Short mmCIF file of C-alpha atoms in Angstrom, two decimals:
data_model
loop_
_atom_site.label_atom_id
_atom_site.label_comp_id
_atom_site.label_asym_id
_atom_site.label_seq_id
_atom_site.Cartn_x
_atom_site.Cartn_y
_atom_site.Cartn_z
CA MET A 1 52.43 65.32 53.74
CA GLY A 2 51.05 63.57 50.69
CA ALA A 3 48.91 65.27 48.07
CA ALA A 4 45.16 64.95 48.34
CA ARG A 5 42.23 66.13 46.26
CA SER A 6 40.85 69.41 47.57
CA ASP A 7 37.27 68.18 47.15
CA THR A 8 37.79 65.65 49.95
CA ARG A 9 37.68 66.40 53.64
CA LEU A 10 41.38 65.53 53.92
CA GLY A 11 42.22 67.67 50.91
CA ARG A 12 40.46 70.69 52.34
CA LEU A 13 42.27 70.21 55.66
CA GLN A 14 45.62 70.01 53.89
CA GLU A 15 44.89 73.22 52.02
CA ARG A 16 43.93 74.87 55.30
CA ARG A 17 47.11 73.53 56.92
CA SER A 18 49.19 75.01 54.09
CA PHE A 19 47.68 78.44 54.76
CA LEU A 20 47.59 78.41 58.56
CA CYS A 21 51.04 76.85 58.98
CA ARG A 22 52.53 79.27 56.42
CA LEU A 23 53.90 76.56 54.14
CA THR A 24 54.04 78.71 50.98
CA PRO A 25 56.44 81.61 50.27
CA ASP A 26 53.63 84.13 49.95
CA ARG A 27 52.91 83.51 53.65
CA ALA A 28 56.52 83.97 54.77
CA LEU A 29 57.15 85.60 58.15
CA GLU A 30 58.73 89.02 57.67
CA THR A 31 59.21 90.30 61.23
CA LEU A 32 59.73 88.96 64.73
CA ASP A 33 56.36 90.45 65.68
CA GLU A 34 54.76 88.31 62.97
CA ALA A 35 56.58 85.27 64.33
CA ALA A 36 55.20 85.98 67.81
CA GLY A 37 51.72 86.32 66.32
CA PHE A 38 52.18 83.04 64.44
CA LEU A 39 52.99 81.28 67.71
CA GLU A 40 49.99 82.85 69.43
CA GLU A 41 47.72 81.63 66.60
CA ARG A 42 49.01 78.06 66.44
CA GLY A 43 49.89 77.60 70.13
CA MET A 44 53.13 75.73 69.44
CA LEU A 45 55.95 75.82 66.91
CA THR A 46 58.96 73.62 66.39
CA ARG A 47 62.14 75.50 65.59
CA THR A 48 63.12 73.41 62.55
CA PRO A 49 60.66 71.40 60.42
CA ASP A 50 60.55 67.70 61.25
CA SER A 51 56.88 66.81 61.68
CA SER A 52 53.39 68.09 60.92
CA LEU A 53 53.66 70.60 63.75
CA PRO A 54 54.14 74.14 62.40
CA SER A 55 57.75 75.32 62.25
CA LEU A 56 59.25 78.75 62.92
CA PHE A 57 62.11 78.38 60.46
CA GLU A 58 60.00 76.69 57.79
CA ALA A 59 57.60 79.66 57.87
CA CYS A 60 60.52 82.04 57.23
CA HIS A 61 61.03 80.68 53.68
CA GLU A 62 64.59 81.93 53.64
CA GLU A 63 67.69 80.34 52.15
CA PRO A 64 70.01 78.54 54.62
CA TYR A 65 72.85 80.35 56.37
CA ALA A 66 75.35 77.79 55.01
CA PRO A 67 73.65 75.56 52.41
CA ASP A 68 76.56 73.11 52.22
CA LYS A 69 76.65 72.50 55.99
CA PRO A 70 74.26 70.47 58.17
CA GLY A 71 72.79 71.52 61.50
CA PHE A 72 73.09 75.23 62.22
CA GLY A 73 74.09 75.81 58.59
CA GLN A 74 70.52 75.03 57.56
CA TRP A 75 69.05 77.77 59.75
CA PRO A 76 67.66 80.83 57.89
CA ARG A 77 70.36 83.17 56.61
CA THR A 78 69.18 86.37 58.33
CA LYS A 79 66.39 85.22 60.68
CA TRP A 80 68.20 82.53 62.65
CA GLY A 81 68.49 84.89 65.64
CA TRP A 82 64.71 84.81 66.00
CA SER A 83 65.09 81.42 67.64
CA PHE A 84 66.64 83.12 70.69
CA ALA A 85 64.79 86.44 70.62
CA LEU A 86 61.33 84.86 70.31
CA ALA A 87 61.91 82.84 73.48
CA ARG A 88 62.36 86.01 75.56
CA ARG A 89 59.06 87.52 74.46
CA PRO A 90 56.41 87.76 77.21
CA GLY A 91 54.12 84.75 77.17
CA VAL A 92 56.54 82.64 75.09
CA TYR A 93 58.18 79.50 76.47
CA ALA A 94 60.92 77.56 74.69
CA THR A 95 61.26 73.96 75.82
CA LYS A 96 63.08 70.82 74.68
CA VAL A 97 60.10 68.52 75.22
CA HIS A 98 59.70 67.87 71.49
CA HIS A 99 61.10 64.49 70.50
CA ARG A 100 64.89 64.10 70.55
CA SER A 101 65.22 67.28 72.64
CA LYS A 102 64.34 69.56 69.75
CA THR A 103 63.10 73.03 70.62
CA LEU A 104 59.37 73.55 70.93
CA TYR A 105 57.99 77.06 71.46
CA VAL A 106 54.64 77.27 73.21
CA SER A 107 52.22 80.10 73.88
CA ALA A 108 50.93 81.02 77.32
CA ASP A 109 47.77 78.98 76.75
CA VAL A 110 49.71 75.83 75.85
CA ALA A 111 52.17 76.45 78.70
CA ARG A 112 49.22 76.05 81.07
CA LEU A 113 48.61 72.61 79.55
CA LEU A 114 52.28 71.69 79.91
CA ASP A 115 52.58 72.88 83.48
CA PRO A 116 50.95 69.96 85.40
CA ILE A 117 52.94 67.47 83.32
CA ILE A 118 56.25 69.21 83.95
CA ARG A 119 55.61 69.72 87.67
CA ALA A 120 54.98 65.97 87.92
CA GLU A 121 58.26 65.42 86.05
CA ILE A 122 60.11 67.66 88.53
CA GLU A 123 59.01 65.38 91.34
CA ARG A 124 59.90 62.27 89.35
CA MET A 125 63.37 63.55 88.48
CA ARG A 126 64.05 64.57 92.06
CA GLU A 127 64.00 60.88 92.99
CA GLU A 128 67.50 60.62 91.45
CA ASP A 129 70.26 62.16 93.59
CA ASP A 130 72.22 63.89 90.80
CA TRP A 131 69.16 65.41 89.17
CA ALA A 132 67.76 66.40 92.55
CA LEU A 133 71.06 68.18 93.24
CA VAL A 134 70.67 70.35 90.12
CA LEU A 135 66.95 70.98 90.60
CA ASP A 136 67.35 71.89 94.27
CA HIS A 137 70.29 74.17 93.50
CA LEU A 138 68.33 76.03 90.82
CA GLN A 139 65.40 76.36 93.19
CA ALA A 140 67.65 77.97 95.80
CA ALA A 141 69.98 79.99 93.56
CA GLY A 142 67.63 80.91 90.73
CA PRO A 143 68.53 80.84 87.01
CA SER A 144 72.21 79.96 86.57
CA THR A 145 74.76 79.74 83.78
CA SER A 146 76.54 76.49 83.02
CA GLU A 147 79.68 77.99 84.57
CA ASP A 148 77.72 78.77 87.74
CA LEU A 149 76.57 75.17 87.94
CA ARG A 150 80.06 73.84 87.30
CA THR A 151 81.54 76.09 89.99
CA GLU A 152 78.82 75.58 92.61
CA LEU A 153 78.19 71.87 92.12
CA GLY A 154 81.46 70.60 90.72
CA LEU A 155 79.54 68.72 88.03
CA LYS A 156 79.47 68.61 84.25
CA PRO A 157 76.15 70.35 83.62
CA LYS A 158 75.72 69.15 80.02
CA GLU A 159 75.54 65.52 81.08
CA LEU A 160 72.97 66.24 83.79
CA LEU A 161 70.98 68.97 82.09
CA ALA A 162 70.12 67.14 78.87
CA PRO A 163 67.67 64.70 80.57
CA LEU A 164 66.23 67.54 82.63
CA GLU A 165 65.65 69.65 79.52
CA LEU A 166 64.14 66.69 77.66
CA CYS A 167 61.40 66.22 80.24
CA GLY A 168 60.83 69.97 80.54
CA THR A 169 61.96 70.45 84.13
CA VAL A 170 64.87 72.73 83.13
CA VAL A 171 64.66 75.41 80.45
CA VAL A 172 67.66 77.05 78.78
CA ARG A 173 67.32 80.70 77.77
CA ALA A 174 69.54 83.16 75.93
CA ILE A 175 70.69 86.14 77.99
CA GLU A 176 69.88 89.51 76.38
CA PRO A 177 69.33 88.11 72.86
CA ALA A 178 69.30 90.50 69.91
CA GLU A 179 67.04 89.92 66.93
CA ALA A 180 70.14 89.52 64.74
CA GLY A 181 71.29 86.60 66.90
CA MET A 182 73.85 88.07 69.29
CA VAL A 183 73.48 86.86 72.90
CA GLU A 184 75.29 87.52 76.17
CA GLY A 185 75.24 83.84 77.07
CA PHE A 186 72.77 81.22 78.24
CA GLU A 187 71.16 80.44 81.55
CA TYR A 188 69.29 77.46 82.97
CA ALA A 189 66.12 77.78 85.03
CA ARG A 190 63.61 75.41 86.53
CA TRP A 191 60.30 75.37 84.68
CA ASP A 192 58.42 76.53 87.78
CA GLN A 193 60.71 79.58 88.00
CA ILE A 194 59.63 80.88 84.59
CA HIS A 195 56.04 79.61 84.71
CA THR A 196 55.12 80.44 88.26
CA GLU A 197 51.38 79.86 87.88
CA ALA A 198 50.32 76.33 88.81
CA PRO A 199 47.04 75.74 86.93
CA PRO A 200 44.92 72.67 87.67
CA GLY A 201 45.54 69.51 85.70
CA ASP A 202 46.05 65.80 86.10
CA GLY A 203 49.37 65.50 84.29
CA THR A 204 47.97 63.50 81.36
CA LEU A 205 48.74 64.28 77.72
CA ASP A 206 45.11 64.47 76.54
CA ASP A 207 44.69 68.26 76.35
CA LEU A 208 48.21 68.75 75.01
CA VAL A 209 47.71 66.25 72.18
CA VAL A 210 44.45 67.92 71.17
CA ALA A 211 46.23 71.31 71.15
CA ALA A 212 49.07 69.85 69.07
CA VAL A 213 46.73 68.36 66.48
CA ARG A 214 44.92 71.69 66.29
CA ALA A 215 48.27 73.45 65.78
CA ALA A 216 49.12 71.11 62.90
CA VAL A 217 45.54 71.30 61.49
CA VAL A 218 45.87 67.73 60.20
CA ALA A 219 48.55 65.06 60.73
CA THR A 220 49.26 61.41 60.16
CA GLU A 221 48.19 59.41 63.17
CA ARG A 222 51.44 57.44 63.36
CA GLU A 223 53.51 60.54 64.16
CA VAL A 224 51.43 61.74 67.12
CA PRO A 225 53.13 59.50 69.73
CA ARG A 226 56.52 60.89 68.65
CA TRP A 227 55.69 64.56 69.13
CA PHE A 228 56.59 64.75 72.81
CA ALA A 229 59.45 63.33 74.84
CA TRP A 230 57.23 61.78 77.51
CA ARG A 231 56.81 58.46 75.77
CA TRP A 232 56.25 56.81 79.16
CA ARG A 233 53.15 59.01 79.62
CA PHE A 234 51.61 58.24 76.22
CA ASP A 235 48.69 55.84 76.42
CA ALA A 236 48.52 53.54 73.38
CA ASN A 237 44.76 54.11 73.29
CA LEU A 238 44.99 57.88 73.65
CA VAL A 239 44.08 58.84 70.08
CA ASP A 240 41.21 56.32 69.95
CA ARG A 241 39.86 57.70 73.21
CA LEU A 242 40.06 61.30 72.02
CA VAL A 243 38.29 60.37 68.78
CA ASN A 244 35.56 58.52 70.71
CA GLU A 245 35.13 61.59 72.93
CA GLY A 246 34.75 63.81 69.87
CA ARG A 247 37.87 65.83 70.68
CA LEU A 248 39.68 64.53 67.60
CA GLU A 249 38.43 63.09 64.34
CA ARG A 250 39.75 60.93 61.52
CA PRO A 251 39.04 62.61 58.17
CA GLU A 252 40.45 59.46 56.53
CA PRO A 253 42.00 56.32 58.01
CA GLY A 254 45.48 57.07 59.34
CA TRP A 255 44.88 60.82 59.67
CA VAL A 256 43.74 62.94 62.62
CA ALA A 257 42.41 66.46 62.94
CA ALA A 258 40.76 68.54 65.63
CA PRO A 259 37.07 69.20 64.76
CA ALA A 260 37.58 72.97 64.89
CA SER A 261 40.44 72.70 62.37
CA GLY A 262 38.07 72.26 59.45
#
């Protein structure tokens, strides 16, 4: 995010974002408990930094595991296992509904905002025979490994599960993860098997976008439509409507913040 004078509204918000999103080394996360508290405070975290949303790994401020390698090599040298262990904490949900199927951790409060959207997506995805086959099997059998799905359904789970993960209907979780990163394997579960409460909601993105802007403190307006995978649910007038309703504000043209962020 570009520099701004701290005596402007935008500048003050950027300074506040730097503190709350732990963007400086003096605010580095030291323990998994701190990481869980960070998620509870912000409501949502991406795993790796790629937008204005706060990032788990960015807040670690640790050198990469393999600096000369892309992908997993750029994960923190000693804290990369947090990405699996955090997701098994009570009240923590790890989804792939961030854009391009990137991991997004959400707190229990934000999970309640996600729930009506994802339940609507379950019904939408069940209109396709192959996806309905996976969703119905998981509903009957419970959380299953990829080998279970291959054996029971005779299908290649990776090809079918990626779209289901992207829209949030299926969640992948590490089995018995250790803080250091060791896991027993991975299992797939329907969203409504891990978030059994069905809170009220109309399945729109309004509340979720407000929560996301609040998590980021301040963000460029152009990136907001790219935060979540449900591009078909994003109303082109959504941000304008939320600003008109007083739920978001524009500290300067092209920027958005939640009123409470300041």
